[in-house]
């Protein structure tokens, strides 16, 4: 065991963990889903430039959801992490549906917002109305093409399940030691799958192929780097939760199918 795994914990199997009630699991799900939705809703639409380097602002916070995914699998086991992934997937799907419906609704001409009151848009306001200006700014923030929405959903689902699977397997292989190897290793694979799915689906044919590959590899590297930087935080959170829950879950008997029941045994 390492510093993140206290020696006085009761070792239980993954199927037992899937049936067990944990004190802090609900809070972890809430945090995971909140960060997932906010990073996609607020951060995804903005392109930032810092020190001459341009990147999507959401990349600063989205990797935190992968850190929480690591914590969930490490502390509560694959079966409980699977529940969390499905919860996030459904929430992300509803967010995409709701934003599509709300953005598509015709704006009221009297709708006022910060952009319609901005003196820089005075000439545009004279030629149209406040609602038209506000709708344009609203679409720029909350609007999304079907390709981007689909890419986000598919990439998240596949990437998170790969992340949890790799971490759970590595935990058994390492006997619970060297937490950093499985948090970083699972992120390498999980984020690789996420990026390899998201960018081609969302932008291939819209951007040139070289740009798609460049952004895909660069963002993957940045997400992995974030995981490395946040490793001390991961150790602290994992250690705290394991001490509070009193158990250490090893997925030696879990069905790793994404569609299996939480507490079900492994299938032959």
PDB file of C-alpha atoms in Angstrom:
ATOM      1  CA  UNK A   1       0.000   0.000   0.000  1.00  0.00           C
ATOM      2  CA  UNK A   2       1.053   3.615  -0.432  1.00  0.00           C
ATOM      3  CA  UNK A   3       0.354   6.842   1.409  1.00  0.00           C
ATOM      4  CA  UNK A   4      -3.117   7.117  -0.112  1.00  0.00           C
ATOM      5  CA  UNK A   5      -4.129   3.707   1.252  1.00  0.00           C
ATOM      6  CA  UNK A   6      -4.208   3.419   5.052  1.00  0.00           C
ATOM      7  CA  UNK A   7      -3.221   0.016   6.445  1.00  0.00           C
ATOM      8  CA  UNK A   8      -6.278  -0.451   8.682  1.00  0.00           C
ATOM      9  CA  UNK A   9      -8.854  -0.595   5.894  1.00  0.00           C
ATOM     10  CA  UNK A  10     -11.077  -3.606   5.301  1.00  0.00           C
ATOM     11  CA  UNK A  11     -10.437  -5.031   1.827  1.00  0.00           C
ATOM     12  CA  UNK A  12     -13.677  -5.829  -0.027  1.00  0.00           C
ATOM     13  CA  UNK A  13     -14.500  -7.009  -3.527  1.00  0.00           C
ATOM     14  CA  UNK A  14     -15.996  -4.863  -6.244  1.00  0.00           C
ATOM     15  CA  UNK A  15     -19.389  -6.612  -6.216  1.00  0.00           C
ATOM     16  CA  UNK A  16     -19.618  -6.086  -2.433  1.00  0.00           C
ATOM     17  CA  UNK A  17     -18.739  -2.439  -2.953  1.00  0.00           C
ATOM     18  CA  UNK A  18     -21.459  -2.150  -5.588  1.00  0.00           C
ATOM     19  CA  UNK A  19     -24.074  -3.199  -3.022  1.00  0.00           C
ATOM     20  CA  UNK A  20     -22.672  -1.177  -0.125  1.00  0.00           C
ATOM     21  CA  UNK A  21     -23.942   2.217   1.033  1.00  0.00           C
ATOM     22  CA  UNK A  22     -21.111   4.747   1.250  1.00  0.00           C
ATOM     23  CA  UNK A  23     -21.206   7.983   3.238  1.00  0.00           C
ATOM     24  CA  UNK A  24     -19.694  10.293   0.643  1.00  0.00           C
ATOM     25  CA  UNK A  25     -20.523   8.624  -2.658  1.00  0.00           C
ATOM     26  CA  UNK A  26     -23.555  10.824  -3.399  1.00  0.00           C
ATOM     27  CA  UNK A  27     -21.469  13.955  -2.871  1.00  0.00           C
ATOM     28  CA  UNK A  28     -18.841  12.669  -5.266  1.00  0.00           C
ATOM     29  CA  UNK A  29     -21.463  11.978  -7.949  1.00  0.00           C
ATOM     30  CA  UNK A  30     -22.855  15.492  -7.503  1.00  0.00           C
ATOM     31  CA  UNK A  31     -19.381  17.030  -7.828  1.00  0.00           C
ATOM     32  CA  UNK A  32     -18.563  14.891 -10.872  1.00  0.00           C
ATOM     33  CA  UNK A  33     -21.756  15.786 -12.741  1.00  0.00           C
ATOM     34  CA  UNK A  34     -21.544  19.476 -11.808  1.00  0.00           C
ATOM     35  CA  UNK A  35     -17.971  19.833 -13.111  1.00  0.00           C
ATOM     36  CA  UNK A  36     -18.801  17.820 -16.227  1.00  0.00           C
ATOM     37  CA  UNK A  37     -21.787  19.994 -17.137  1.00  0.00           C
ATOM     38  CA  UNK A  38     -20.208  23.328 -16.254  1.00  0.00           C
ATOM     39  CA  UNK A  39     -16.986  22.623 -18.121  1.00  0.00           C
ATOM     40  CA  UNK A  40     -18.987  21.724 -21.220  1.00  0.00           C
ATOM     41  CA  UNK A  41     -21.529  24.543 -20.861  1.00  0.00           C
ATOM     42  CA  UNK A  42     -19.303  27.450 -19.801  1.00  0.00           C
ATOM     43  CA  UNK A  43     -15.818  26.544 -20.937  1.00  0.00           C
ATOM     44  CA  UNK A  44     -16.360  24.803 -24.266  1.00  0.00           C
ATOM     45  CA  UNK A  45     -17.508  27.869 -26.223  1.00  0.00           C
ATOM     46  CA  UNK A  46     -14.598  30.169 -25.372  1.00  0.00           C
ATOM     47  CA  UNK A  47     -11.279  30.195 -27.190  1.00  0.00           C
ATOM     48  CA  UNK A  48      -8.656  31.746 -24.913  1.00  0.00           C
ATOM     49  CA  UNK A  49      -5.152  33.006 -25.601  1.00  0.00           C
ATOM     50  CA  UNK A  50      -2.510  33.109 -22.861  1.00  0.00           C
ATOM     51  CA  UNK A  51       1.140  34.014 -23.523  1.00  0.00           C
ATOM     52  CA  UNK A  52       0.534  33.578 -27.250  1.00  0.00           C
ATOM     53  CA  UNK A  53      -0.900  30.058 -26.888  1.00  0.00           C
ATOM     54  CA  UNK A  54      -4.525  29.578 -27.985  1.00  0.00           C
ATOM     55  CA  UNK A  55      -6.686  26.861 -26.447  1.00  0.00           C
ATOM     56  CA  UNK A  56     -10.263  26.008 -25.497  1.00  0.00           C
ATOM     57  CA  UNK A  57     -10.937  27.461 -22.042  1.00  0.00           C
ATOM     58  CA  UNK A  58     -12.866  24.364 -20.966  1.00  0.00           C
ATOM     59  CA  UNK A  59      -9.653  22.339 -20.895  1.00  0.00           C
ATOM     60  CA  UNK A  60      -8.727  24.082 -17.634  1.00  0.00           C
ATOM     61  CA  UNK A  61     -11.588  22.426 -15.774  1.00  0.00           C
ATOM     62  CA  UNK A  62     -12.835  19.419 -17.767  1.00  0.00           C
ATOM     63  CA  UNK A  63      -9.846  17.250 -16.724  1.00  0.00           C
ATOM     64  CA  UNK A  64     -11.011  17.639 -13.112  1.00  0.00           C
ATOM     65  CA  UNK A  65     -13.922  15.359 -14.016  1.00  0.00           C
ATOM     66  CA  UNK A  66     -11.365  12.704 -14.986  1.00  0.00           C
ATOM     67  CA  UNK A  67      -9.592  13.178 -11.650  1.00  0.00           C
ATOM     68  CA  UNK A  68     -12.921  12.654  -9.892  1.00  0.00           C
ATOM     69  CA  UNK A  69     -13.520   9.617 -12.097  1.00  0.00           C
ATOM     70  CA  UNK A  70     -10.185   8.225 -10.887  1.00  0.00           C
ATOM     71  CA  UNK A  71     -11.129   8.920  -7.275  1.00  0.00           C
ATOM     72  CA  UNK A  72     -14.522   7.260  -7.703  1.00  0.00           C
ATOM     73  CA  UNK A  73     -13.040   4.096  -9.186  1.00  0.00           C
ATOM     74  CA  UNK A  74     -10.151   3.950  -6.719  1.00  0.00           C
ATOM     75  CA  UNK A  75     -12.292   4.503  -3.623  1.00  0.00           C
ATOM     76  CA  UNK A  76     -15.675   3.028  -4.550  1.00  0.00           C
ATOM     77  CA  UNK A  77     -14.829   0.502  -7.260  1.00  0.00           C
ATOM     78  CA  UNK A  78     -15.735   0.106 -10.916  1.00  0.00           C
ATOM     79  CA  UNK A  79     -19.394  -0.802 -10.276  1.00  0.00           C
ATOM     80  CA  UNK A  80     -20.064   2.499  -8.508  1.00  0.00           C
ATOM     81  CA  UNK A  81     -17.959   4.463 -11.007  1.00  0.00           C
ATOM     82  CA  UNK A  82     -20.108   2.931 -13.761  1.00  0.00           C
ATOM     83  CA  UNK A  83     -23.219   4.386 -12.112  1.00  0.00           C
ATOM     84  CA  UNK A  84     -21.525   7.766 -12.037  1.00  0.00           C
ATOM     85  CA  UNK A  85     -20.573   7.619 -15.730  1.00  0.00           C
ATOM     86  CA  UNK A  86     -24.143   6.783 -16.709  1.00  0.00           C
ATOM     87  CA  UNK A  87     -25.458   9.611 -14.507  1.00  0.00           C
ATOM     88  CA  UNK A  88     -23.081  12.051 -16.176  1.00  0.00           C
ATOM     89  CA  UNK A  89     -23.962  10.730 -19.641  1.00  0.00           C
ATOM     90  CA  UNK A  90     -27.706  11.207 -19.094  1.00  0.00           C
ATOM     91  CA  UNK A  91     -27.169  14.678 -17.590  1.00  0.00           C
ATOM     92  CA  UNK A  92     -24.926  15.678 -20.505  1.00  0.00           C
ATOM     93  CA  UNK A  93     -27.486  14.366 -22.980  1.00  0.00           C
ATOM     94  CA  UNK A  94     -30.292  16.327 -21.359  1.00  0.00           C
ATOM     95  CA  UNK A  95     -28.141  19.467 -21.330  1.00  0.00           C
ATOM     96  CA  UNK A  96     -27.499  19.084 -25.066  1.00  0.00           C
ATOM     97  CA  UNK A  97     -31.219  18.530 -25.723  1.00  0.00           C
ATOM     98  CA  UNK A  98     -32.315  21.463 -23.559  1.00  0.00           C
ATOM     99  CA  UNK A  99     -29.778  23.867 -25.071  1.00  0.00           C
ATOM    100  CA  UNK A 100     -30.859  22.861 -28.580  1.00  0.00           C
ATOM    101  CA  UNK A 101     -34.546  23.517 -27.825  1.00  0.00           C
ATOM    102  CA  UNK A 102     -33.997  26.784 -25.941  1.00  0.00           C
ATOM    103  CA  UNK A 103     -31.559  28.205 -28.508  1.00  0.00           C
ATOM    104  CA  UNK A 104     -33.922  27.342 -31.376  1.00  0.00           C
ATOM    105  CA  UNK A 105     -36.890  29.202 -29.848  1.00  0.00           C
ATOM    106  CA  UNK A 106     -37.559  32.580 -31.550  1.00  0.00           C
ATOM    107  CA  UNK A 107     -36.482  35.525 -29.392  1.00  0.00           C
ATOM    108  CA  UNK A 108     -38.794  38.266 -28.229  1.00  0.00           C
ATOM    109  CA  UNK A 109     -37.986  41.615 -29.903  1.00  0.00           C
ATOM    110  CA  UNK A 110     -38.106  43.211 -26.438  1.00  0.00           C
ATOM    111  CA  UNK A 111     -35.553  40.811 -24.950  1.00  0.00           C
ATOM    112  CA  UNK A 112     -32.781  42.894 -23.441  1.00  0.00           C
ATOM    113  CA  UNK A 113     -29.309  41.781 -22.409  1.00  0.00           C
ATOM    114  CA  UNK A 114     -25.820  43.170 -21.849  1.00  0.00           C
ATOM    115  CA  UNK A 115     -25.022  43.071 -25.580  1.00  0.00           C
ATOM    116  CA  UNK A 116     -28.147  45.023 -26.576  1.00  0.00           C
ATOM    117  CA  UNK A 117     -27.216  47.764 -24.095  1.00  0.00           C
ATOM    118  CA  UNK A 118     -23.610  47.944 -25.309  1.00  0.00           C
ATOM    119  CA  UNK A 119     -22.916  51.232 -27.161  1.00  0.00           C
ATOM    120  CA  UNK A 120     -20.789  49.332 -29.668  1.00  0.00           C
ATOM    121  CA  UNK A 121     -23.947  47.662 -31.013  1.00  0.00           C
ATOM    122  CA  UNK A 122     -26.008  50.869 -31.226  1.00  0.00           C
ATOM    123  CA  UNK A 123     -26.047  50.851 -35.041  1.00  0.00           C
ATOM    124  CA  UNK A 124     -27.089  47.191 -35.127  1.00  0.00           C
ATOM    125  CA  UNK A 125     -29.860  47.918 -32.621  1.00  0.00           C
ATOM    126  CA  UNK A 126     -31.237  50.691 -34.834  1.00  0.00           C
ATOM    127  CA  UNK A 127     -31.342  48.355 -37.820  1.00  0.00           C
ATOM    128  CA  UNK A 128     -33.024  45.460 -35.969  1.00  0.00           C
ATOM    129  CA  UNK A 129     -34.100  45.015 -32.347  1.00  0.00           C
ATOM    130  CA  UNK A 130     -32.699  44.026 -28.954  1.00  0.00           C
ATOM    131  CA  UNK A 131     -33.929  40.453 -29.264  1.00  0.00           C
ATOM    132  CA  UNK A 132     -31.961  39.850 -32.468  1.00  0.00           C
ATOM    133  CA  UNK A 133     -28.724  41.020 -30.863  1.00  0.00           C
ATOM    134  CA  UNK A 134     -29.300  38.975 -27.714  1.00  0.00           C
ATOM    135  CA  UNK A 135     -30.189  35.884 -29.737  1.00  0.00           C
ATOM    136  CA  UNK A 136     -26.931  36.147 -31.694  1.00  0.00           C
ATOM    137  CA  UNK A 137     -24.854  36.382 -28.520  1.00  0.00           C
ATOM    138  CA  UNK A 138     -26.908  33.610 -26.886  1.00  0.00           C
ATOM    139  CA  UNK A 139     -26.298  31.272 -29.808  1.00  0.00           C
ATOM    140  CA  UNK A 140     -22.573  32.020 -29.757  1.00  0.00           C
ATOM    141  CA  UNK A 141     -22.372  30.852 -26.143  1.00  0.00           C
ATOM    142  CA  UNK A 142     -24.968  28.093 -25.830  1.00  0.00           C
ATOM    143  CA  UNK A 143     -25.470  27.007 -29.425  1.00  0.00           C
ATOM    144  CA  UNK A 144     -23.797  23.853 -30.653  1.00  0.00           C
ATOM    145  CA  UNK A 145     -23.937  21.811 -33.839  1.00  0.00           C
ATOM    146  CA  UNK A 146     -25.297  18.278 -33.720  1.00  0.00           C
ATOM    147  CA  UNK A 147     -21.794  17.027 -34.531  1.00  0.00           C
ATOM    148  CA  UNK A 148     -20.219  18.661 -31.491  1.00  0.00           C
ATOM    149  CA  UNK A 149     -23.028  17.528 -29.189  1.00  0.00           C
ATOM    150  CA  UNK A 150     -22.831  13.947 -30.473  1.00  0.00           C
ATOM    151  CA  UNK A 151     -19.038  13.955 -30.318  1.00  0.00           C
ATOM    152  CA  UNK A 152     -19.077  15.166 -26.738  1.00  0.00           C
ATOM    153  CA  UNK A 153     -21.537  12.496 -25.614  1.00  0.00           C
ATOM    154  CA  UNK A 154     -19.841   9.583 -27.376  1.00  0.00           C
ATOM    155  CA  UNK A 155     -16.323  10.657 -26.406  1.00  0.00           C
ATOM    156  CA  UNK A 156     -17.257  11.146 -22.751  1.00  0.00           C
ATOM    157  CA  UNK A 157     -19.001   7.775 -22.498  1.00  0.00           C
ATOM    158  CA  UNK A 158     -16.175   5.819 -24.130  1.00  0.00           C
ATOM    159  CA  UNK A 159     -13.337   7.753 -22.490  1.00  0.00           C
ATOM    160  CA  UNK A 160     -14.712   7.519 -18.958  1.00  0.00           C
ATOM    161  CA  UNK A 161     -15.372   3.784 -19.186  1.00  0.00           C
ATOM    162  CA  UNK A 162     -11.871   3.156 -20.527  1.00  0.00           C
ATOM    163  CA  UNK A 163     -10.450   5.344 -17.752  1.00  0.00           C
ATOM    164  CA  UNK A 164     -12.314   3.423 -15.026  1.00  0.00           C
ATOM    165  CA  UNK A 165     -11.558   0.011 -16.543  1.00  0.00           C
ATOM    166  CA  UNK A 166      -7.809   0.656 -16.790  1.00  0.00           C
ATOM    167  CA  UNK A 167      -7.601   2.060 -13.262  1.00  0.00           C
ATOM    168  CA  UNK A 168      -9.592  -0.815 -11.732  1.00  0.00           C
ATOM    169  CA  UNK A 169      -7.463  -3.430 -13.502  1.00  0.00           C
ATOM    170  CA  UNK A 170      -4.196  -1.702 -12.597  1.00  0.00           C
ATOM    171  CA  UNK A 171      -5.243  -1.517  -8.952  1.00  0.00           C
ATOM    172  CA  UNK A 172      -5.609  -5.294  -8.839  1.00  0.00           C
ATOM    173  CA  UNK A 173      -2.334  -5.813 -10.726  1.00  0.00           C
ATOM    174  CA  UNK A 174      -0.394  -3.498  -8.379  1.00  0.00           C
ATOM    175  CA  UNK A 175      -2.054  -4.791  -5.225  1.00  0.00           C
ATOM    176  CA  UNK A 176      -3.230  -1.287  -4.379  1.00  0.00           C
ATOM    177  CA  UNK A 177       0.278   0.174  -4.430  1.00  0.00           C
ATOM    178  CA  UNK A 178       1.615   3.108  -6.463  1.00  0.00           C
ATOM    179  CA  UNK A 179      -1.632   5.027  -6.912  1.00  0.00           C
ATOM    180  CA  UNK A 180       0.069   7.510  -9.231  1.00  0.00           C
ATOM    181  CA  UNK A 181       0.769   4.836 -11.836  1.00  0.00           C
ATOM    182  CA  UNK A 182      -2.884   3.981 -12.281  1.00  0.00           C
ATOM    183  CA  UNK A 183      -4.293   7.533 -12.062  1.00  0.00           C
ATOM    184  CA  UNK A 184      -1.870   8.763 -14.706  1.00  0.00           C
ATOM    185  CA  UNK A 185      -1.953   5.530 -16.718  1.00  0.00           C
ATOM    186  CA  UNK A 186      -5.755   5.435 -16.822  1.00  0.00           C
ATOM    187  CA  UNK A 187      -5.863   9.084 -17.890  1.00  0.00           C
ATOM    188  CA  UNK A 188      -3.381   8.429 -20.692  1.00  0.00           C
ATOM    189  CA  UNK A 189      -5.694   5.786 -22.148  1.00  0.00           C
ATOM    190  CA  UNK A 190      -9.034   7.358 -21.228  1.00  0.00           C
ATOM    191  CA  UNK A 191      -8.176  10.801 -22.561  1.00  0.00           C
ATOM    192  CA  UNK A 192      -6.616   9.275 -25.683  1.00  0.00           C
ATOM    193  CA  UNK A 193      -9.926   7.567 -26.463  1.00  0.00           C
ATOM    194  CA  UNK A 194     -11.873  10.728 -25.586  1.00  0.00           C
ATOM    195  CA  UNK A 195      -9.760  12.957 -27.837  1.00  0.00           C
ATOM    196  CA  UNK A 196      -9.516  10.402 -30.675  1.00  0.00           C
ATOM    197  CA  UNK A 197     -13.313  10.250 -30.817  1.00  0.00           C
ATOM    198  CA  UNK A 198     -14.294  13.857 -30.100  1.00  0.00           C
ATOM    199  CA  UNK A 199     -12.144  15.867 -32.502  1.00  0.00           C
ATOM    200  CA  UNK A 200     -12.637  13.792 -35.678  1.00  0.00           C
ATOM    201  CA  UNK A 201     -16.415  13.559 -35.158  1.00  0.00           C
ATOM    202  CA  UNK A 202     -16.775  17.234 -34.269  1.00  0.00           C
ATOM    203  CA  UNK A 203     -14.350  18.895 -36.673  1.00  0.00           C
ATOM    204  CA  UNK A 204     -13.087  16.585 -39.425  1.00  0.00           C
ATOM    205  CA  UNK A 205     -14.144  18.198 -42.689  1.00  0.00           C
ATOM    206  CA  UNK A 206     -14.703  21.531 -40.932  1.00  0.00           C
ATOM    207  CA  UNK A 207     -11.044  22.020 -40.001  1.00  0.00           C
ATOM    208  CA  UNK A 208      -8.229  20.725 -42.141  1.00  0.00           C
ATOM    209  CA  UNK A 209      -6.934  17.311 -41.106  1.00  0.00           C
ATOM    210  CA  UNK A 210      -3.613  18.669 -39.831  1.00  0.00           C
ATOM    211  CA  UNK A 211      -5.388  21.077 -37.466  1.00  0.00           C
ATOM    212  CA  UNK A 212      -7.646  18.317 -36.144  1.00  0.00           C
ATOM    213  CA  UNK A 213      -4.674  16.077 -35.398  1.00  0.00           C
ATOM    214  CA  UNK A 214      -2.640  18.907 -33.884  1.00  0.00           C
ATOM    215  CA  UNK A 215      -5.407  20.061 -31.536  1.00  0.00           C
ATOM    216  CA  UNK A 216      -6.304  16.472 -30.671  1.00  0.00           C
ATOM    217  CA  UNK A 217      -2.749  15.566 -29.636  1.00  0.00           C
ATOM    218  CA  UNK A 218      -2.086  18.897 -27.916  1.00  0.00           C
ATOM    219  CA  UNK A 219      -5.249  18.777 -25.821  1.00  0.00           C
ATOM    220  CA  UNK A 220      -4.618  15.129 -24.926  1.00  0.00           C
ATOM    221  CA  UNK A 221      -1.141  16.050 -23.697  1.00  0.00           C
ATOM    222  CA  UNK A 222      -2.511  18.993 -21.693  1.00  0.00           C
ATOM    223  CA  UNK A 223      -5.144  16.808 -20.024  1.00  0.00           C
ATOM    224  CA  UNK A 224      -2.552  14.217 -19.046  1.00  0.00           C
ATOM    225  CA  UNK A 225      -0.300  16.999 -17.758  1.00  0.00           C
ATOM    226  CA  UNK A 226      -3.157  18.255 -15.613  1.00  0.00           C
ATOM    227  CA  UNK A 227      -3.524  14.768 -14.139  1.00  0.00           C
ATOM    228  CA  UNK A 228       0.166  14.747 -13.248  1.00  0.00           C
ATOM    229  CA  UNK A 229      -0.046  18.205 -11.651  1.00  0.00           C
ATOM    230  CA  UNK A 230      -3.127  17.227  -9.643  1.00  0.00           C
ATOM    231  CA  UNK A 231      -1.623  13.938  -8.392  1.00  0.00           C
ATOM    232  CA  UNK A 232      -0.954  15.302  -4.857  1.00  0.00           C
ATOM    233  CA  UNK A 233      -4.583  16.436  -4.679  1.00  0.00           C
ATOM    234  CA  UNK A 234      -5.744  13.012  -5.854  1.00  0.00           C
ATOM    235  CA  UNK A 235      -3.651  11.334  -3.138  1.00  0.00           C
ATOM    236  CA  UNK A 236      -5.120  13.606  -0.469  1.00  0.00           C
ATOM    237  CA  UNK A 237      -8.742  13.093  -1.567  1.00  0.00           C
ATOM    238  CA  UNK A 238      -8.363   9.313  -2.007  1.00  0.00           C
ATOM    239  CA  UNK A 239      -6.678   8.943   1.381  1.00  0.00           C
ATOM    240  CA  UNK A 240      -9.326  11.019   3.132  1.00  0.00           C
ATOM    241  CA  UNK A 241     -12.282   9.184   1.543  1.00  0.00           C
ATOM    242  CA  UNK A 242     -10.833   5.735   2.193  1.00  0.00           C
ATOM    243  CA  UNK A 243     -10.288   6.573   5.854  1.00  0.00           C
ATOM    244  CA  UNK A 244     -13.819   7.913   6.185  1.00  0.00           C
ATOM    245  CA  UNK A 245     -15.416   4.977   4.343  1.00  0.00           C
ATOM    246  CA  UNK A 246     -13.221   2.407   6.117  1.00  0.00           C
ATOM    247  CA  UNK A 247     -12.795   0.065   3.153  1.00  0.00           C
ATOM    248  CA  UNK A 248     -10.565  -0.497   0.150  1.00  0.00           C
ATOM    249  CA  UNK A 249     -12.349  -1.859  -2.930  1.00  0.00           C
ATOM    250  CA  UNK A 250     -10.602  -4.260  -5.323  1.00  0.00           C
ATOM    251  CA  UNK A 251     -12.476  -5.182  -8.502  1.00  0.00           C
ATOM    252  CA  UNK A 252     -11.571  -8.860  -8.579  1.00  0.00           C
ATOM    253  CA  UNK A 253     -15.097 -10.136  -9.251  1.00  0.00           C
ATOM    254  CA  UNK A 254     -16.852  -7.383 -11.209  1.00  0.00           C
ATOM    255  CA  UNK A 255     -18.539  -7.596 -14.593  1.00  0.00           C
ATOM    256  CA  UNK A 256     -16.806  -4.790 -16.498  1.00  0.00           C
ATOM    257  CA  UNK A 257     -19.560  -4.450 -19.098  1.00  0.00           C
ATOM    258  CA  UNK A 258     -20.882  -0.854 -19.155  1.00  0.00           C
ATOM    259  CA  UNK A 259     -24.404  -2.323 -19.095  1.00  0.00           C
ATOM    260  CA  UNK A 260     -24.047  -4.688 -16.129  1.00  0.00           C
ATOM    261  CA  UNK A 261     -25.894  -4.162 -12.841  1.00  0.00           C
ATOM    262  CA  UNK A 262     -23.955  -2.345 -10.123  1.00  0.00           C
ATOM    263  CA  UNK A 263     -23.690  -5.194  -7.643  1.00  0.00           C
ATOM    264  CA  UNK A 264     -23.732  -8.059 -10.090  1.00  0.00           C
ATOM    265  CA  UNK A 265     -20.950 -10.679 -10.151  1.00  0.00           C
ATOM    266  CA  UNK A 266     -18.495 -11.118 -12.960  1.00  0.00           C
ATOM    267  CA  UNK A 267     -19.750 -13.023 -15.988  1.00  0.00           C
ATOM    268  CA  UNK A 268     -17.839 -16.046 -17.256  1.00  0.00           C
TER     269      UNK A 268
END
